[in-house]
PDB file of C-alpha atoms in Angstrom:
ATOM      1  CA  MET A 107       0.000   0.000   0.000  1.00 48.00           C
ATOM      2  CA  ALA A 108       2.847   2.386   0.854  1.00 49.00           C
ATOM      3  CA  ASP A 109       4.475   1.541  -2.476  1.00 48.00           C
ATOM      4  CA  GLU A 110       1.307   2.491  -4.361  1.00 49.00           C
ATOM      5  CA  THR A 111       1.123   5.859  -2.611  1.00 48.00           C
ATOM      6  CA  ALA A 112       4.801   6.549  -3.207  1.00 49.00           C
ATOM      7  CA  ASN A 113       4.529   5.577  -6.873  1.00 51.00           C
ATOM      8  CA  GLY A 114       1.333   7.596  -7.270  1.00 50.00           C
ATOM      9  CA  ALA A 115       2.967  10.662  -5.737  1.00 49.00           C
ATOM     10  CA  ALA A 116       6.052  10.283  -7.920  1.00 47.00           C
ATOM     11  CA  SER A 117       4.025   9.977 -11.114  1.00 48.00           C
ATOM     12  CA  ALA A 118       1.886  12.990 -10.168  1.00 53.00           C
ATOM     13  CA  GLN A 119       5.004  15.150  -9.932  1.00 56.00           C
ATOM     14  CA  GLN A 120       6.180  14.309 -13.449  1.00 59.00           C
ATOM     15  CA  PRO A 121       3.905  15.933 -16.017  1.00 66.00           C
ATOM     16  CA  THR A 122       3.125  13.730 -18.983  1.00 88.00           C
ATOM     17  CA  ALA A 123       3.340  15.166 -22.454  1.00 91.00           C
ATOM     18  CA  GLN A 124      -0.042  15.425 -24.159  1.00 94.00           C
ATOM     19  CA  LEU A 125      -1.118  16.533 -27.589  1.00 95.00           C
ATOM     20  CA  VAL A 126      -4.800  16.881 -28.441  1.00 96.00           C
ATOM     21  CA  VAL A 127      -6.161  17.837 -31.843  1.00 97.00           C
ATOM     22  CA  GLN A 128      -9.087  20.085 -30.937  1.00 97.00           C
ATOM     23  CA  LYS A 129     -10.214  21.264 -34.367  1.00 98.00           C
ATOM     24  CA  ILE A 130      -9.156  20.946 -38.017  1.00 98.00           C
ATOM     25  CA  TYR A 131     -10.646  23.426 -40.470  1.00 98.00           C
ATOM     26  CA  VAL A 132     -10.165  25.253 -43.759  1.00 98.00           C
ATOM     27  CA  LYS A 133      -9.065  28.800 -42.998  1.00 98.00           C
ATOM     28  CA  ASP A 134      -8.964  29.940 -46.629  1.00 98.00           C
ATOM     29  CA  ALA A 135      -9.223  28.312 -50.062  1.00 98.00           C
ATOM     30  CA  SER A 136      -9.325  29.593 -53.617  1.00 98.00           C
ATOM     31  CA  PHE A 137      -9.187  28.278 -57.167  1.00 98.00           C
ATOM     32  CA  GLU A 138      -8.526  30.347 -60.270  1.00 98.00           C
ATOM     33  CA  ALA A 139      -8.474  29.309 -63.913  1.00 97.00           C
ATOM     34  CA  PRO A 140      -7.618  32.673 -65.499  1.00 97.00           C
ATOM     35  CA  ASN A 141      -7.275  31.389 -69.055  1.00 95.00           C
ATOM     36  CA  ALA A 142     -10.348  29.143 -69.175  1.00 94.00           C
ATOM     37  CA  PRO A 143     -11.924  28.060 -71.454  1.00 95.00           C
ATOM     38  CA  LEU A 144      -9.111  28.517 -73.993  1.00 94.00           C
ATOM     39  CA  ILE A 145      -6.580  26.707 -71.788  1.00 95.00           C
ATOM     40  CA  PHE A 146      -8.575  23.477 -72.191  1.00 94.00           C
ATOM     41  CA  GLN A 147      -7.620  23.458 -75.891  1.00 93.00           C
ATOM     42  CA  GLN A 148      -3.875  23.810 -75.197  1.00 91.00           C
ATOM     43  CA  GLU A 149      -1.658  20.799 -75.712  1.00 91.00           C
ATOM     44  CA  GLY A 150       1.616  20.070 -74.026  1.00 90.00           C
ATOM     45  CA  GLN A 151       3.124  19.062 -70.732  1.00 93.00           C
ATOM     46  CA  PRO A 152       1.839  21.021 -67.728  1.00 93.00           C
ATOM     47  CA  ASN A 153       4.399  22.570 -65.394  1.00 95.00           C
ATOM     48  CA  LEU A 154       3.432  22.372 -61.731  1.00 96.00           C
ATOM     49  CA  GLN A 155       4.966  24.401 -58.921  1.00 96.00           C
ATOM     50  CA  LEU A 156       4.127  23.879 -55.239  1.00 96.00           C
ATOM     51  CA  ASN A 157       4.854  26.433 -52.530  1.00 97.00           C
ATOM     52  CA  LEU A 158       4.496  25.363 -48.937  1.00 96.00           C
ATOM     53  CA  SER A 159       4.639  27.316 -45.699  1.00 96.00           C
ATOM     54  CA  GLN A 160       3.325  27.123 -42.175  1.00 96.00           C
ATOM     55  CA  LYS A 161       2.536  29.576 -39.435  1.00 97.00           C
ATOM     56  CA  VAL A 162       2.127  28.898 -35.729  1.00 97.00           C
ATOM     57  CA  SER A 163       0.149  31.195 -33.439  1.00 97.00           C
ATOM     58  CA  THR A 164      -0.156  30.840 -29.690  1.00 96.00           C
ATOM     59  CA  LEU A 165      -3.797  31.121 -28.643  1.00 97.00           C
ATOM     60  CA  ASN A 166      -3.070  30.672 -24.932  1.00 94.00           C
ATOM     61  CA  GLU A 167      -0.497  28.938 -22.738  1.00 91.00           C
ATOM     62  CA  ASN A 168      -1.163  25.420 -24.036  1.00 95.00           C
ATOM     63  CA  LEU A 169      -3.225  26.075 -27.170  1.00 97.00           C
ATOM     64  CA  TYR A 170      -1.763  26.655 -30.633  1.00 98.00           C
ATOM     65  CA  GLU A 171      -3.130  27.314 -34.103  1.00 98.00           C
ATOM     66  CA  VAL A 172      -1.054  25.855 -36.924  1.00 98.00           C
ATOM     67  CA  VAL A 173      -1.840  26.980 -40.474  1.00 98.00           C
ATOM     68  CA  LEU A 174      -0.413  24.953 -43.354  1.00 98.00           C
ATOM     69  CA  SER A 175      -0.470  27.013 -46.568  1.00 98.00           C
ATOM     70  CA  LEU A 176      -0.143  25.328 -49.954  1.00 97.00           C
ATOM     71  CA  THR A 177      -0.144  27.079 -53.315  1.00 97.00           C
ATOM     72  CA  LEU A 178      -0.176  24.970 -56.480  1.00 97.00           C
ATOM     73  CA  THR A 179       0.388  26.739 -59.796  1.00 97.00           C
ATOM     74  CA  CYS A 180      -0.054  24.942 -63.111  1.00 97.00           C
ATOM     75  CA  THR A 181       1.196  26.508 -66.326  1.00 97.00           C
ATOM     76  CA  LEU A 182       0.647  25.144 -69.805  1.00 94.00           C
ATOM     77  CA  ALA A 183       2.219  26.685 -72.908  1.00 89.00           C
ATOM     78  CA  GLU A 184       3.498  29.551 -70.722  1.00 91.00           C
ATOM     79  CA  LYS A 185      -0.027  30.445 -69.614  1.00 94.00           C
ATOM     80  CA  ASN A 186      -1.517  29.908 -66.176  1.00 96.00           C
ATOM     81  CA  ALA A 187      -3.891  26.974 -66.365  1.00 97.00           C
ATOM     82  CA  TYR A 188      -4.874  27.170 -62.710  1.00 98.00           C
ATOM     83  CA  LEU A 189      -3.839  28.419 -59.313  1.00 98.00           C
ATOM     84  CA  VAL A 190      -5.000  26.688 -56.121  1.00 98.00           C
ATOM     85  CA  GLU A 191      -4.405  28.117 -52.670  1.00 98.00           C
ATOM     86  CA  VAL A 192      -5.377  26.310 -49.476  1.00 98.00           C
ATOM     87  CA  GLN A 193      -4.797  27.299 -45.870  1.00 98.00           C
ATOM     88  CA  GLN A 194      -5.568  24.243 -43.792  1.00 98.00           C
ATOM     89  CA  ALA A 195      -5.565  24.997 -40.075  1.00 98.00           C
ATOM     90  CA  GLY A 196      -5.791  23.177 -36.822  1.00 98.00           C
ATOM     91  CA  ILE A 197      -6.040  23.978 -33.138  1.00 98.00           C
ATOM     92  CA  PHE A 198      -3.780  21.810 -31.002  1.00 98.00           C
ATOM     93  CA  GLY A 199      -3.684  21.517 -27.228  1.00 97.00           C
ATOM     94  CA  ILE A 200      -0.098  20.742 -26.251  1.00 97.00           C
ATOM     95  CA  VAL A 201       1.234  20.367 -22.697  1.00 96.00           C
ATOM     96  CA  GLY A 202       4.249  18.808 -21.012  1.00 94.00           C
ATOM     97  CA  PHE A 203       6.858  19.384 -23.740  1.00 95.00           C
ATOM     98  CA  ASP A 204      10.083  21.320 -23.254  1.00 94.00           C
ATOM     99  CA  GLN A 205      10.682  24.195 -25.703  1.00 92.00           C
ATOM    100  CA  ALA A 206      12.785  22.174 -28.190  1.00 91.00           C
ATOM    101  CA  ASN A 207      10.290  19.314 -28.326  1.00 94.00           C
ATOM    102  CA  LEU A 208       7.348  21.727 -28.506  1.00 95.00           C
ATOM    103  CA  GLU A 209       8.892  23.368 -31.573  1.00 95.00           C
ATOM    104  CA  ALA A 210       9.489  19.950 -33.137  1.00 95.00           C
ATOM    105  CA  VAL A 211       5.869  18.879 -32.525  1.00 96.00           C
ATOM    106  CA  LEU A 212       4.506  22.127 -33.975  1.00 97.00           C
ATOM    107  CA  SER A 213       6.798  21.827 -37.017  1.00 96.00           C
ATOM    108  CA  THR A 214       6.346  18.124 -37.771  1.00 96.00           C
ATOM    109  CA  TYR A 215       3.370  16.411 -36.144  1.00 97.00           C
ATOM    110  CA  CYS A 216       0.892  19.257 -36.627  1.00 97.00           C
ATOM    111  CA  PRO A 217       1.521  19.811 -40.376  1.00 98.00           C
ATOM    112  CA  ASN A 218       1.493  16.020 -40.852  1.00 97.00           C
ATOM    113  CA  ALA A 219      -1.987  15.969 -39.296  1.00 98.00           C
ATOM    114  CA  LEU A 220      -3.178  18.830 -41.545  1.00 98.00           C
ATOM    115  CA  PHE A 221      -1.615  17.727 -44.840  1.00 98.00           C
ATOM    116  CA  PRO A 222      -4.115  14.993 -45.835  1.00 97.00           C
ATOM    117  CA  TYR A 223      -6.980  17.495 -45.547  1.00 98.00           C
ATOM    118  CA  ALA A 224      -5.151  20.103 -47.647  1.00 97.00           C
ATOM    119  CA  ARG A 225      -4.171  17.441 -50.177  1.00 97.00           C
ATOM    120  CA  GLN A 226      -7.803  16.349 -50.587  1.00 96.00           C
ATOM    121  CA  MET A 227      -9.006  19.950 -50.855  1.00 97.00           C
ATOM    122  CA  ILE A 228      -6.495  20.695 -53.639  1.00 97.00           C
ATOM    123  CA  SER A 229      -7.376  17.512 -55.501  1.00 97.00           C
ATOM    124  CA  ASP A 230     -11.112  18.260 -55.332  1.00 97.00           C
ATOM    125  CA  MET A 231     -10.726  21.890 -56.440  1.00 97.00           C
ATOM    126  CA  VAL A 232      -8.478  20.970 -59.401  1.00 97.00           C
ATOM    127  CA  GLN A 233     -10.885  18.273 -60.554  1.00 97.00           C
ATOM    128  CA  ASN A 234     -13.951  20.495 -60.003  1.00 97.00           C
ATOM    129  CA  GLY A 235     -12.168  23.163 -62.059  1.00 96.00           C
ATOM    130  CA  GLY A 236     -12.301  20.859 -65.078  1.00 96.00           C
ATOM    131  CA  PHE A 237      -8.685  19.634 -64.961  1.00 95.00           C
ATOM    132  CA  PRO A 238      -7.364  16.104 -64.514  1.00 91.00           C
ATOM    133  CA  PRO A 239      -7.183  15.074 -60.856  1.00 84.00           C
ATOM    134  CA  TYR A 240      -3.919  15.929 -59.118  1.00 90.00           C
ATOM    135  CA  LEU A 241      -2.725  14.243 -55.925  1.00 90.00           C
ATOM    136  CA  LEU A 242       0.155  15.829 -54.068  1.00 94.00           C
ATOM    137  CA  GLN A 243       2.899  13.444 -53.083  1.00 94.00           C
ATOM    138  CA  PRO A 244       3.465  12.980 -49.340  1.00 94.00           C
ATOM    139  CA  ILE A 245       5.700  15.596 -47.729  1.00 95.00           C
ATOM    140  CA  ASN A 246       8.337  14.663 -45.157  1.00 96.00           C
ATOM    141  CA  PHE A 247       7.879  17.408 -42.570  1.00 96.00           C
ATOM    142  CA  GLU A 248      10.514  15.825 -40.328  1.00 96.00           C
ATOM    143  CA  GLN A 249      13.106  16.267 -43.084  1.00 96.00           C
ATOM    144  CA  LEU A 250      11.997  19.860 -43.720  1.00 94.00           C
ATOM    145  CA  TYR A 251      12.312  20.625 -40.001  1.00 95.00           C
ATOM    146  CA  ALA A 252      15.768  19.015 -39.826  1.00 94.00           C
ATOM    147  CA  GLU A 253      16.841  21.174 -42.788  1.00 94.00           C
ATOM    148  CA  GLN A 254      15.478  24.278 -41.065  1.00 91.00           C
ATOM    149  CA  LEU A 255      17.491  23.431 -37.918  1.00 92.00           C
ATOM    150  CA  ARG A 256      20.618  22.859 -40.008  1.00 93.00           C
ATOM    151  CA  ARG A 257      20.221  26.263 -41.702  1.00 90.00           C
ATOM    152  CA  ARG A 258      19.762  27.938 -38.317  1.00 86.00           C
ATOM    153  CA  ALA A 259      22.925  26.265 -37.001  1.00 86.00           C
ATOM    154  CA  ASP A 260      24.845  27.407 -40.093  1.00 85.00           C
ATOM    155  CA  GLN A 261      23.726  31.008 -39.533  1.00 83.00           C
ATOM    156  CA  VAL A 262      24.768  30.922 -35.883  1.00 73.00           C
ATOM    157  CA  SER A 263      28.190  29.503 -36.718  1.00 67.00           C
ATOM    158  CA  MET A 264      28.898  32.134 -39.395  1.00 57.00           C
ATOM    159  CA  PRO A 265      31.505  34.697 -38.250  1.00 56.00           C
ATOM    160  CA  MET A 266      30.230  38.226 -37.703  1.00 52.00           C
ATOM    161  CA  THR A 267      31.298  40.866 -40.179  1.00 48.00           C
ATOM    162  CA  THR A 268      33.064  43.984 -38.994  1.00 44.00           C
ATOM    163  CA  LEU A 269      29.822  45.993 -39.136  1.00 45.00           C
ATOM    164  CA  GLU A 270      27.889  43.372 -37.127  1.00 45.00           C
ATOM    165  CA  ALA A 271      30.695  43.121 -34.558  1.00 41.00           C
ATOM    166  CA  GLY A 272      30.665  46.902 -34.122  1.00 41.00           C
ATOM    167  CA  ASN A 273      26.912  46.900 -33.431  1.00 40.00           C
ATOM    168  CA  ALA A 274      27.029  43.975 -31.017  1.00 38.00           C
TER     169      ALA A 274
END
């Protein structure tokens, strides 16, 4: 009995990390086909360009909004066939993580949770716009985050110039 109380007290002192997805929603979405209907008569290989970004906002101490923004541009014969923009957002309750792990969760887990919704939204809008269906390939957010950390480390290790040293 004493062991149970001691173990219970010890576990109560150590906060457990928790992540709860509270809401996933579309914050903004748009589809443009500026050269329709003439673009449907164009022949050739489409050129697709994907831009990806994310933004994290703190709503309160343990509540965060993560917005995954995707912009897909398709050009055909040097004309814009379509432009799709989706901002897929989520509200995440996150407690018990240290700062480094919190940043990693917000930069990897959260966009991974949002991506399938954004991917489906883009696919539906492209197809509803009269174009062949387009499915985005999976994105490795862990690799993107690791690259971001590497770039930060490179910037920190760069020697200061004379001007920067004088202002420091």
